[in-house]
Amino acid sequence: MTEKLTETDLFKMKTLSQPVASTDRYFVTQTRVDQESNDYRANILGFTKAGEFVGNFDNDNYSSKSPVVGANFLFFLSKKTADSTYQVFKVPFAGGTATQVSHFDHAVESLKVAPGTDTVYFKTRETKEVPKKPYEKIPSVRHVYRLYHKADNFGFFPTDGTYLLYTYAVGDDAPNQVFTSQTDFNLTDASSDGPQVTLTQKNLPDDDLDFGQKVLLVNTQTGTEINVTKSHPDWTFINAKFSPDGSRLLLVGHSQEFEGNTQNYVYGYSFATKEFTDYTSHLDEESFEAVFSDFTQNLDATDIAWVSNTQFAFRTSWHGHSKLYLYENGESNCFFEQPLRITNWSVDGDQLVVTYSTPTLPVALATLSFAGQLNDLFNPNDSFDKAHSYVNPEAVSFKASDGLTVEGWLYNPLESSAKEPIVLDVHGGPHQAWTENFYFDIQLYANNGYGVLLLNPRGSKTYGQAFCQEVVGAYGKQDYTDLMTGLDFVLDLHPEFDRQRQYCIGASYGGFMATWAVGHTDRFAGAVAQKPVTDWISLAGTSDIGYSFIPQELKLSRYDVQKLWDCSPVAYAQNVKTPTLIIQGEWDVRTPIGQGEEFFTALLENGTKTEMSRHPQSWHAMSRLGLPNLRIERIRETRAWWDRN
């Protein structure tokens, strides 16, 4: 007899990410949600190529992540205590104690190795400012001068920030500073045949209305900087990787044809000819993951990797699952496509080492051949999985009112009954997607008697550019009817669901849709709106991205007040009869807490049953990366709201 999932099972489960390979071993980051410290803690695990556990490689420090493989050493980021910052550590493959390489006041933010060497490059920053403090005995005034002056899950950007690149080779006394900039950058790769690195950085750093991003080639010995994407000044590039011989780059980026909603594709750049090659736009498949899970932490943005000087692998997201391609001889051939999500991966000779997830498998470490053969090596939750039951969802596909095909998944209750409640869960974005991976909260709801319907309405990623573009300038229109049509379709198909106990829940854009829905229909017995957008007028000037999101997504100006009001859920609050719970993070700067307060106040004035749950020290990503005790409370209060309405 298996056990039902409970909220506190979150503390018993582990996730895997960031797999890398040395000559004879695999290393992977294992993350757990720690109840005692109320924090996320991770360690670097080592395995033989046959999957036998070798041990922890990080001295059992408080938390470690981001392993990279050198010639003789493993390097990673780690912090010894909860209050310390992430620094660079090294440990020899032959064994021994990990030693600390860097000793900065600020955290090291990224780490890359020059392939085939024991030389690493890493980025940090220097500033006297602290982005966010809950309390200061003697506070100081903060002056801001920019449109883009804060970011969710970070806080306020420093006005005096300096961004630094260091290098360290085994045998050096200390890291050496090799690059500095007053503009933030992302370190993407280091070359194997010389002291060169690739960075991505804003094209126009002083223009907050310009969203282009260039690729810089930096020689860390001479200080020379070359803008390799100078011929594409309006494009946004997010990744760049050297070929093994250093003659070319693989790039991931987009043309901004559809502004921030443009799909990313894989491109090539030749240093010899200065020419660009478009490898993947003909596929119409997103080359940067826009899917999410509430379960996995410490994921790298793994989208491209060289296999040889003439071959490379890349991942796309398609119809809610992962596809992997091998490019060779001028063609891209899909060698793996199954109903699952490849969360992270890296090349190991003639195969890949991957971490992956399915709706009924939280995570596994595996090898994946270029013939498409998946071979499991390690499941950190093996005993837990055997003691519990997960629901394998039913694929859903239907025609929307205008004939467009919309897809999703139905999680039936684990134990069937005559009259079952059903929950419509709306994803955020809207340019994200539900995918075929493990969702802890969805499985918990299904384990405890609720059917859960996940739909990818128009506007969702993984269905091509045109489908993604369908919602732009049309929020609350066909996207809303897609969801209602899909719910009707499932109810007709499954008469066991109780039409008197339909519920809806959503977060961010999903929260917008939950509050929009209760203002336009009385079909739901209860609603839970998490970090919703309820008033586009006020969001324009209070969100960290409001000034750009509204003109790009709604195709409106902040001065189109009537039109903004017409597509704001709070404008229809007087129609709401559905009992509505609003859950909001007090540190959220993406959809600030005032968005929830406006709707909550309007419902109270209207006499509608409502409640607001304010989560302290919580950002927009509170359901995935928030304080663990509050994540559990969020699930509990959601279930309680449905149970009593």
XYZ file of C-alpha atoms in Angstrom:
645
model
C 0.000 0.000 0.000
C 1.524 3.314 -1.052
C 1.248 6.562 0.870
C -0.415 9.771 -0.244
C 1.718 12.839 -0.791
C 1.627 15.484 1.921
C 2.929 19.043 1.881
C 5.921 18.208 4.088
C 7.083 15.524 1.650
C 8.795 18.423 -0.093
C 11.476 18.079 2.605
C 12.040 14.399 1.791
C 12.655 14.715 -1.943
C 15.778 15.720 -3.853
C 16.458 17.143 -7.299
C 19.391 16.800 -9.700
C 20.852 19.295 -12.166
C 24.067 20.493 -13.835
C 25.532 17.095 -14.876
C 29.111 17.150 -16.202
C 31.568 14.440 -17.263
C 35.266 13.840 -16.692
C 37.217 10.979 -18.263
C 35.874 8.358 -15.870
C 33.256 10.074 -13.706
C 30.035 12.032 -13.719
C 29.348 14.907 -11.348
C 25.923 16.344 -10.607
C 24.363 18.917 -8.282
C 21.866 17.410 -5.836
C 19.531 19.908 -4.146
C 17.266 19.334 -1.194
C 14.767 21.539 0.637
C 16.064 21.630 4.197
C 13.445 21.963 6.929
C 15.809 22.839 9.769
C 17.487 25.764 7.998
C 14.364 26.625 5.966
C 16.611 26.874 2.937
C 17.749 25.124 -0.233
C 20.979 23.188 0.206
C 22.957 21.431 -2.488
C 25.977 19.169 -2.795
C 28.188 17.929 -5.626
C 27.907 14.158 -6.049
C 30.295 11.948 -8.003
C 29.513 8.695 -9.843
C 31.417 6.208 -11.943
C 30.370 5.950 -15.568
C 28.421 2.830 -14.538
C 26.380 4.861 -12.063
C 28.081 3.765 -8.837
C 28.122 6.478 -6.185
C 31.653 7.688 -5.399
C 30.921 10.371 -2.807
C 30.433 14.058 -2.067
C 33.105 16.297 -3.549
C 32.455 19.514 -1.631
C 33.483 18.755 1.973
C 29.780 18.708 2.898
C 29.784 22.510 2.775
C 26.512 24.312 3.480
C 25.635 24.468 -0.220
C 27.447 23.879 -3.516
C 26.573 24.111 -7.212
C 27.851 24.763 -10.764
C 30.502 22.034 -11.184
C 32.926 22.347 -14.125
C 35.513 19.775 -15.158
C 39.158 20.679 -15.722
C 42.044 18.453 -16.786
C 42.786 17.160 -13.296
C 40.475 19.116 -11.026
C 36.789 19.625 -10.407
C 35.862 23.266 -9.783
C 32.558 24.434 -8.310
C 30.862 27.236 -6.399
C 30.266 26.671 -2.702
C 29.594 28.410 0.574
C 30.677 27.001 3.915
C 27.879 28.503 6.000
C 24.390 29.888 5.459
C 25.612 33.468 5.895
C 28.675 33.228 3.647
C 28.762 33.851 -0.102
C 29.398 31.471 -2.988
C 33.117 31.205 -3.788
C 35.223 29.056 -6.126
C 36.502 25.726 -4.783
C 38.663 23.027 -6.368
C 39.214 19.336 -5.643
C 41.484 16.886 -7.515
C 39.845 13.967 -9.305
C 42.317 11.691 -7.526
C 40.669 12.571 -4.238
C 41.360 14.799 -1.290
C 39.830 17.795 0.403
C 38.225 20.615 -1.558
C 40.092 23.893 -1.111
C 38.790 27.426 -1.493
C 40.211 29.416 -4.408
C 38.489 32.818 -4.120
C 37.843 34.954 -1.034
C 35.688 37.901 -2.143
C 33.205 39.890 -0.093
C 30.620 39.424 -2.830
C 29.454 36.139 -4.298
C 30.981 34.615 -7.411
C 28.110 34.529 -9.906
C 29.318 32.290 -12.735
C 32.146 29.855 -13.431
C 33.600 28.520 -16.710
C 36.604 26.313 -17.456
C 38.948 26.481 -20.436
C 38.383 22.964 -21.856
C 41.248 20.534 -21.360
C 42.987 22.761 -18.801
C 42.840 23.559 -15.103
C 42.217 27.254 -15.786
C 38.871 28.743 -14.842
C 37.205 32.115 -15.342
C 34.576 33.545 -13.046
C 32.574 36.703 -12.517
C 31.808 38.756 -9.432
C 30.782 42.318 -8.671
C 31.855 45.078 -6.315
C 29.386 47.491 -4.734
C 28.764 49.158 -1.396
C 25.006 48.779 -1.829
C 22.813 45.931 -0.632
C 19.880 45.145 -2.946
C 17.263 44.434 -0.283
C 17.166 44.384 3.510
C 14.081 43.614 5.566
C 15.162 46.008 8.315
C 17.933 48.472 9.083
C 18.459 50.175 12.410
C 19.771 53.323 10.727
C 18.392 53.284 7.168
C 19.769 55.377 4.338
C 18.026 57.026 1.401
C 18.165 55.303 -1.977
C 18.200 57.458 -5.120
C 17.180 55.877 -8.415
C 17.800 57.335 -11.866
C 16.836 54.611 -14.313
C 13.664 53.014 -15.650
C 15.165 49.588 -15.079
C 16.471 49.978 -11.541
C 15.235 46.819 -9.814
C 14.579 43.168 -10.600
C 12.509 40.493 -9.000
C 14.373 37.962 -6.864
C 17.225 40.468 -6.586
C 16.075 43.905 -5.481
C 17.590 47.242 -6.403
C 20.496 47.353 -8.814
C 23.631 49.013 -7.455
C 24.299 52.503 -8.755
C 28.017 52.129 -8.010
C 28.465 48.582 -9.298
C 31.635 47.326 -10.947
C 31.548 43.936 -12.648
C 34.753 41.934 -12.619
C 36.149 38.881 -14.384
C 38.880 36.803 -12.761
C 40.940 33.848 -13.868
C 42.648 31.196 -11.796
C 44.935 28.350 -12.837
C 45.970 25.556 -10.515
C 49.310 26.614 -9.078
C 48.470 30.326 -8.936
C 48.700 31.986 -5.539
C 45.382 33.763 -6.032
C 42.859 34.683 -8.747
C 43.893 37.399 -11.201
C 41.558 40.150 -12.394
C 41.470 40.203 -16.210
C 38.422 42.280 -17.142
C 36.288 44.987 -15.583
C 33.141 46.785 -16.697
C 30.682 49.285 -15.293
C 27.972 47.391 -17.192
C 26.780 43.978 -16.083
C 27.606 41.012 -18.298
C 27.115 37.248 -18.497
C 30.119 34.970 -18.847
C 29.183 32.284 -21.395
C 32.371 30.371 -22.336
C 36.165 30.138 -22.281
C 38.310 28.956 -25.198
C 40.654 25.975 -24.972
C 43.357 27.266 -27.345
C 43.980 30.673 -25.829
C 42.994 33.212 -23.108
C 39.709 34.224 -24.708
C 36.224 34.319 -23.222
C 32.790 35.178 -24.558
C 30.418 37.511 -22.749
C 26.928 38.771 -23.471
C 26.179 42.387 -22.610
C 23.607 45.051 -23.427
C 24.139 46.802 -26.750
C 23.175 50.201 -25.351
C 23.716 50.033 -21.584
C 22.422 53.558 -20.953
C 19.152 53.009 -22.820
C 16.582 51.103 -20.746
C 14.245 50.984 -23.738
C 16.779 49.088 -25.840
C 16.731 45.329 -25.277
C 19.469 44.262 -27.674
C 22.328 42.181 -26.336
C 25.688 41.623 -28.014
C 28.367 38.944 -27.820
C 31.811 40.189 -26.839
C 35.031 38.296 -27.485
C 37.518 39.335 -24.802
C 41.227 38.507 -24.855
C 42.059 38.342 -21.166
C 45.792 38.857 -21.763
C 45.681 41.890 -24.056
C 42.345 43.332 -22.928
C 41.100 43.445 -26.531
C 37.316 43.455 -26.931
C 35.610 42.501 -30.193
C 31.867 42.816 -30.713
C 31.311 39.720 -32.851
C 27.612 40.516 -33.347
C 28.200 44.110 -34.455
C 26.483 43.365 -37.770
C 23.288 42.526 -35.818
C 22.944 45.583 -33.552
C 19.228 45.124 -32.868
C 19.397 41.451 -31.970
C 19.424 39.816 -28.543
C 21.990 37.058 -27.986
C 21.901 35.012 -24.797
C 24.618 32.389 -25.271
C 27.868 31.812 -27.152
C 30.114 28.715 -27.199
C 33.551 28.179 -28.799
C 34.086 25.268 -31.173
C 36.804 22.877 -29.906
C 39.360 24.344 -32.338
C 38.310 27.912 -31.501
C 37.489 28.809 -35.100
C 33.753 29.351 -34.673
C 31.036 30.230 -32.209
C 27.624 28.755 -31.641
C 25.134 31.458 -30.681
C 21.616 31.454 -29.293
C 19.517 34.550 -29.831
C 16.751 36.255 -31.739
C 16.123 39.188 -34.058
C 13.526 40.954 -31.847
C 11.116 40.800 -34.780
C 8.384 40.114 -32.228
C 10.164 42.060 -29.472
C 10.731 40.070 -26.289
C 8.326 37.395 -27.492
C 10.583 36.361 -30.397
C 11.683 32.726 -30.334
C 15.379 32.000 -29.861
C 17.254 30.024 -32.499
C 20.772 28.655 -32.952
C 23.241 30.525 -35.164
C 26.880 30.124 -36.106
C 29.689 32.666 -36.463
C 32.997 32.109 -38.263
C 36.013 34.087 -37.045
C 37.698 33.611 -40.434
C 34.884 34.870 -42.671
C 32.928 36.995 -40.128
C 29.783 35.330 -41.508
C 26.657 34.247 -39.644
C 24.798 31.018 -40.344
C 21.174 30.406 -39.404
C 20.915 26.794 -38.260
C 17.461 26.370 -36.733
C 14.894 29.098 -37.454
C 13.317 26.879 -40.136
C 12.286 24.465 -37.365
C 10.070 27.076 -35.676
C 11.039 25.514 -32.328
C 12.169 27.515 -29.292
C 15.857 26.954 -28.522
C 15.668 28.399 -25.017
C 13.510 26.729 -22.388
C 10.390 28.705 -21.517
C 8.896 25.954 -19.380
C 9.088 25.667 -15.621
C 8.603 23.367 -12.669
C 7.873 23.987 -9.016
C 10.245 21.158 -8.117
C 13.727 21.552 -9.626
C 16.372 24.063 -8.510
C 19.853 25.085 -9.689
C 19.220 24.594 -13.389
C 21.734 25.818 -15.954
C 20.599 27.316 -19.248
C 21.825 24.327 -21.287
C 20.751 24.836 -24.878
C 23.782 24.184 -27.126
C 27.017 22.180 -26.974
C 29.726 21.247 -29.449
C 30.278 17.520 -29.983
C 33.211 17.974 -32.391
C 34.474 20.711 -34.708
C 31.814 19.692 -37.238
C 28.969 18.574 -34.961
C 26.897 20.172 -32.258
C 23.859 19.234 -30.193
C 20.979 21.491 -29.254
C 17.727 21.219 -27.351
C 14.339 22.635 -28.261
C 10.983 22.683 -26.501
C 8.042 21.427 -28.555
C 4.424 20.819 -27.517
C 5.399 20.683 -23.867
C 8.333 18.279 -24.091
C 12.026 18.308 -24.978
C 13.632 17.453 -28.299
C 17.358 16.955 -28.853
C 19.041 17.437 -32.211
C 22.455 16.630 -33.624
C 23.680 18.945 -36.384
C 26.141 17.403 -38.843
C 26.769 17.472 -42.585
C 24.560 20.522 -42.999
C 21.465 18.951 -41.427
C 19.726 18.999 -38.053
C 18.477 15.532 -37.111
C 16.253 14.959 -34.092
C 17.688 11.962 -32.234
C 15.509 12.108 -29.124
C 11.863 13.025 -28.558
C 9.836 11.508 -25.740
C 7.107 12.787 -23.381
C 9.544 14.150 -20.820
C 11.707 17.150 -20.067
C 15.490 17.108 -20.336
C 16.291 19.574 -17.564
C 20.085 19.798 -17.997
C 22.657 18.050 -20.169
C 26.272 18.070 -21.315
C 28.397 16.181 -23.827
C 30.351 13.081 -22.837
C 32.214 11.945 -25.945
C 29.777 10.091 -28.199
C 26.818 10.541 -25.850
C 25.207 12.994 -23.440
C 24.874 12.903 -19.683
C 21.472 14.312 -18.727
C 19.103 14.995 -15.900
C 15.472 14.539 -16.822
C 11.973 14.487 -15.394
C 8.599 13.025 -16.353
C 5.154 13.588 -14.831
C 5.672 10.478 -12.681
C 9.459 10.591 -12.185
C 10.687 13.621 -10.230
C 14.254 13.389 -11.556
C 16.929 10.974 -12.756
C 20.540 11.061 -13.918
C 21.061 9.192 -17.187
C 23.163 8.835 -20.286
C 21.613 9.474 -23.692
C 23.184 8.127 -26.870
C 22.955 9.919 -30.202
C 20.850 6.947 -31.306
C 18.254 8.046 -28.751
C 18.889 5.379 -26.098
C 18.241 6.634 -22.553
C 20.039 4.706 -19.785
C 19.210 5.572 -16.171
C 22.109 5.807 -13.709
C 20.738 7.289 -10.486
C 17.435 8.287 -8.910
C 17.884 10.194 -5.630
C 14.237 9.554 -4.722
C 14.096 5.859 -5.565
C 12.866 4.676 -2.140
C 10.451 7.586 -1.807
C 9.015 7.024 -5.287
C 8.380 3.348 -4.550
C 6.474 4.266 -1.374
C 4.213 6.793 -3.114
C 1.897 6.883 -6.104
C 1.973 9.546 -8.796
C -0.746 10.243 -11.333
C 0.178 9.738 -14.983
C -1.727 12.526 -16.773
C -4.056 12.055 -19.701
C -3.186 14.065 -22.825
C -5.890 16.541 -23.852
C -6.378 18.060 -27.314
C -9.375 20.031 -28.544
C -10.461 22.640 -31.071
C -10.853 26.198 -29.809
C -13.835 28.294 -30.874
C -11.945 29.530 -33.952
C -10.621 26.085 -34.895
C -7.142 26.426 -33.369
C -5.866 23.226 -31.730
C -5.092 23.598 -28.020
C -3.374 20.948 -25.916
C -2.837 20.103 -22.282
C -2.945 17.380 -19.640
C -5.546 16.129 -17.175
C -4.385 14.747 -13.830
C -7.237 12.583 -12.575
C -7.631 12.093 -8.821
C -5.491 9.238 -7.554
C -8.568 7.584 -6.049
C -11.747 7.859 -8.096
C -15.133 8.732 -6.617
C -18.633 9.478 -7.896
C -18.343 13.256 -7.768
C -14.817 14.595 -8.100
C -13.767 18.253 -7.879
C -11.702 19.633 -10.749
C -9.173 22.469 -10.757
C -8.184 24.528 -13.802
C -4.564 25.624 -13.242
C -3.342 28.440 -15.542
C 0.392 28.872 -16.127
C 2.256 32.176 -15.999
C 3.958 34.129 -18.731
C 1.825 34.043 -20.758
C 4.788 32.971 -22.899
C 5.582 29.883 -20.872
C 4.106 26.394 -20.999
C 3.072 23.445 -18.945
C 5.348 20.576 -19.829
C 5.709 16.851 -19.339
C 7.750 16.972 -16.166
C 7.083 16.484 -12.463
C 4.987 19.063 -10.603
C 4.953 18.553 -6.853
C 1.880 20.644 -6.103
C -0.143 19.146 -8.984
C 0.643 15.609 -7.833
C -0.250 16.543 -4.264
C -3.653 17.900 -5.322
C -4.331 14.757 -7.391
C -3.182 12.554 -4.496
C -5.749 14.242 -2.301
C -8.852 13.912 -4.429
C -8.698 16.761 -6.958
C -8.580 16.479 -10.709
C -6.223 19.087 -12.168
C -6.405 20.380 -15.738
C -3.313 22.011 -17.249
C -3.850 23.739 -20.594
C -1.484 25.612 -22.899
C -3.782 28.254 -24.427
C -2.764 30.499 -27.310
C 0.197 32.602 -26.249
C 1.983 29.613 -24.732
C 5.510 28.687 -25.765
C 6.533 25.394 -27.430
C 3.940 25.586 -30.238
C 5.738 27.873 -32.668
C 6.012 31.625 -33.138
C 2.527 32.202 -34.568
C 0.774 30.388 -31.710
C 2.854 32.297 -29.170
C 1.976 35.593 -30.831
C -1.797 34.964 -30.747
C -2.269 36.570 -27.320
C -0.275 39.763 -27.950
C -2.621 42.727 -27.833
C -5.496 40.428 -26.884
C -5.184 39.463 -23.214
C -8.411 38.094 -21.753
C -9.960 37.356 -25.138
C -9.321 34.136 -27.061
C -6.860 32.958 -24.403
C -9.717 33.080 -21.898
C -12.137 31.280 -24.208
C -9.489 28.629 -24.932
C -9.408 27.826 -21.223
C -13.181 27.757 -20.810
C -13.627 25.660 -23.964
C -10.977 23.217 -22.763
C -12.612 22.888 -19.362
C -15.988 22.240 -21.007
C -14.375 19.646 -23.277
C -12.947 17.739 -20.310
C -16.186 17.927 -18.314
C -18.116 16.480 -21.255
C -15.513 13.744 -21.634
C -15.429 12.940 -17.902
C -18.911 13.020 -16.332
C -17.423 11.869 -13.020
C -16.298 15.445 -12.342
C -18.687 17.525 -10.248
C -19.743 20.606 -12.218
C -20.680 22.259 -8.913
C -17.083 21.955 -7.696
C -15.024 23.589 -10.425
C -12.084 25.656 -9.168
C -9.429 27.802 -10.810
C -5.942 28.801 -9.773
C -3.131 30.666 -11.494
C 0.020 32.644 -10.802
C 1.305 35.847 -12.449
C -0.376 35.787 -15.879
C -2.272 32.822 -14.474
C -3.290 35.051 -11.566
C -4.452 37.658 -14.060
C -6.516 34.963 -15.758
C -7.980 33.708 -12.462
C -9.132 37.213 -11.504
C -10.300 37.878 -15.072
C -12.284 34.638 -15.091
C -14.194 35.286 -11.851
C -15.189 38.689 -13.237
C -16.610 37.088 -16.373
C -18.173 33.809 -15.178
C -19.774 32.383 -12.045
C -18.946 28.774 -12.917
C -16.203 28.375 -10.301
C -16.942 27.393 -6.698
C -13.673 28.996 -5.613
C -10.616 30.711 -7.051
C -7.020 31.203 -5.936
C -5.153 34.101 -7.565
C -1.425 34.043 -6.863
C 0.627 37.208 -7.486
C -1.928 38.404 -10.074
C -1.977 41.367 -12.420
C -5.292 43.095 -11.706
C -4.673 46.706 -12.807
C -2.551 47.425 -15.882
C -2.660 51.170 -15.220
C -0.829 50.944 -11.907
C 1.401 48.073 -13.050
C 2.909 50.290 -15.760
C 4.844 52.349 -13.238
C 5.345 49.945 -10.338
C 6.520 46.645 -11.852
C 10.204 46.143 -12.611
C 9.214 45.432 -16.236
C 5.890 47.285 -16.482
C 7.237 50.113 -18.627
C 8.282 47.645 -21.346
C 5.800 44.808 -20.857
C 2.650 46.837 -21.484
C 3.658 48.365 -24.850
C 5.148 45.052 -26.009
C 2.411 42.698 -24.807
C -0.772 44.779 -24.699
C 0.290 47.071 -27.558
C -0.855 50.026 -25.468
C 0.704 53.141 -23.982
C 0.406 54.053 -20.312
C -1.748 56.943 -21.568
C -4.316 54.593 -23.135
C -6.035 54.672 -19.769
C -9.499 53.537 -20.828
C -8.171 50.612 -22.851
C -5.867 49.566 -20.018
C -8.794 49.728 -17.612
C -10.980 47.684 -19.939
C -8.503 44.788 -19.872
C -7.855 45.010 -16.105
C -9.600 42.405 -13.892
C -10.267 44.994 -11.169
C -12.593 46.807 -13.599
C -14.963 43.829 -13.321
C -14.657 43.248 -9.576
C -18.275 44.306 -9.029
C -19.332 41.215 -11.019
C -17.410 38.735 -8.866
C -19.441 36.291 -6.788
C -16.803 33.552 -6.607
C -15.001 33.167 -3.236
C -11.467 34.292 -4.088
C -8.220 33.799 -2.182
C -5.380 36.157 -3.133
C -1.798 35.088 -2.368
C 0.911 37.708 -2.755
C 4.606 38.082 -1.944
C 5.504 41.232 -0.036
C 8.842 41.580 -1.851
C 7.375 40.957 -5.321
C 8.468 43.671 -7.755
C 7.207 41.903 -10.907
C 3.526 42.063 -9.917
C 3.796 44.160 -6.746
C 1.587 43.459 -3.764
C -0.603 46.445 -4.608
C -2.019 44.414 -7.488
C -3.486 41.918 -5.058
C -4.508 44.620 -2.608
C -6.551 46.455 -5.245
C -8.558 43.368 -6.140
C -8.929 42.287 -2.507
C -10.228 45.720 -1.488
C -12.667 45.833 -4.397
C -14.064 42.411 -3.504
C -14.498 43.406 0.136
C -16.318 46.575 -0.907
C -18.503 44.399 -3.108
C -19.322 41.998 -0.265
C -17.670 39.050 -2.004
C -16.098 36.334 0.130
C -12.369 36.895 -0.075
C -9.149 36.597 1.847
C -5.629 37.855 1.233
C -2.549 35.893 2.254
C 0.558 38.078 2.473
C 3.825 36.161 2.276
C 6.723 38.050 3.904
C 10.228 38.018 2.386
C 8.741 36.534 -0.778
C 9.523 37.448 -4.379
C 7.545 36.719 -7.516
C 9.031 33.204 -7.808
C 7.793 32.270 -4.336
C 6.067 29.079 -5.510
C 9.337 27.689 -6.921
C 12.168 29.414 -5.065
C 10.469 30.903 -2.026
C 11.127 30.161 1.635
C 10.262 26.471 2.075
C 7.915 26.937 5.043
C 5.931 29.493 3.040
C 5.827 27.229 -0.021
C 4.201 24.578 2.145
C 1.808 27.103 3.672
C 0.805 28.248 0.175
C -0.212 24.710 -0.785
C -2.031 24.172 2.516
C -4.037 27.373 2.316
C -4.931 26.656 -1.312
C -6.295 23.215 -0.470
C -8.148 24.600 2.551
C -9.806 27.272 0.387
C -11.074 24.705 -2.072
C -12.155 22.312 0.679
C -14.405 24.885 2.307
C -15.874 26.461 -0.846
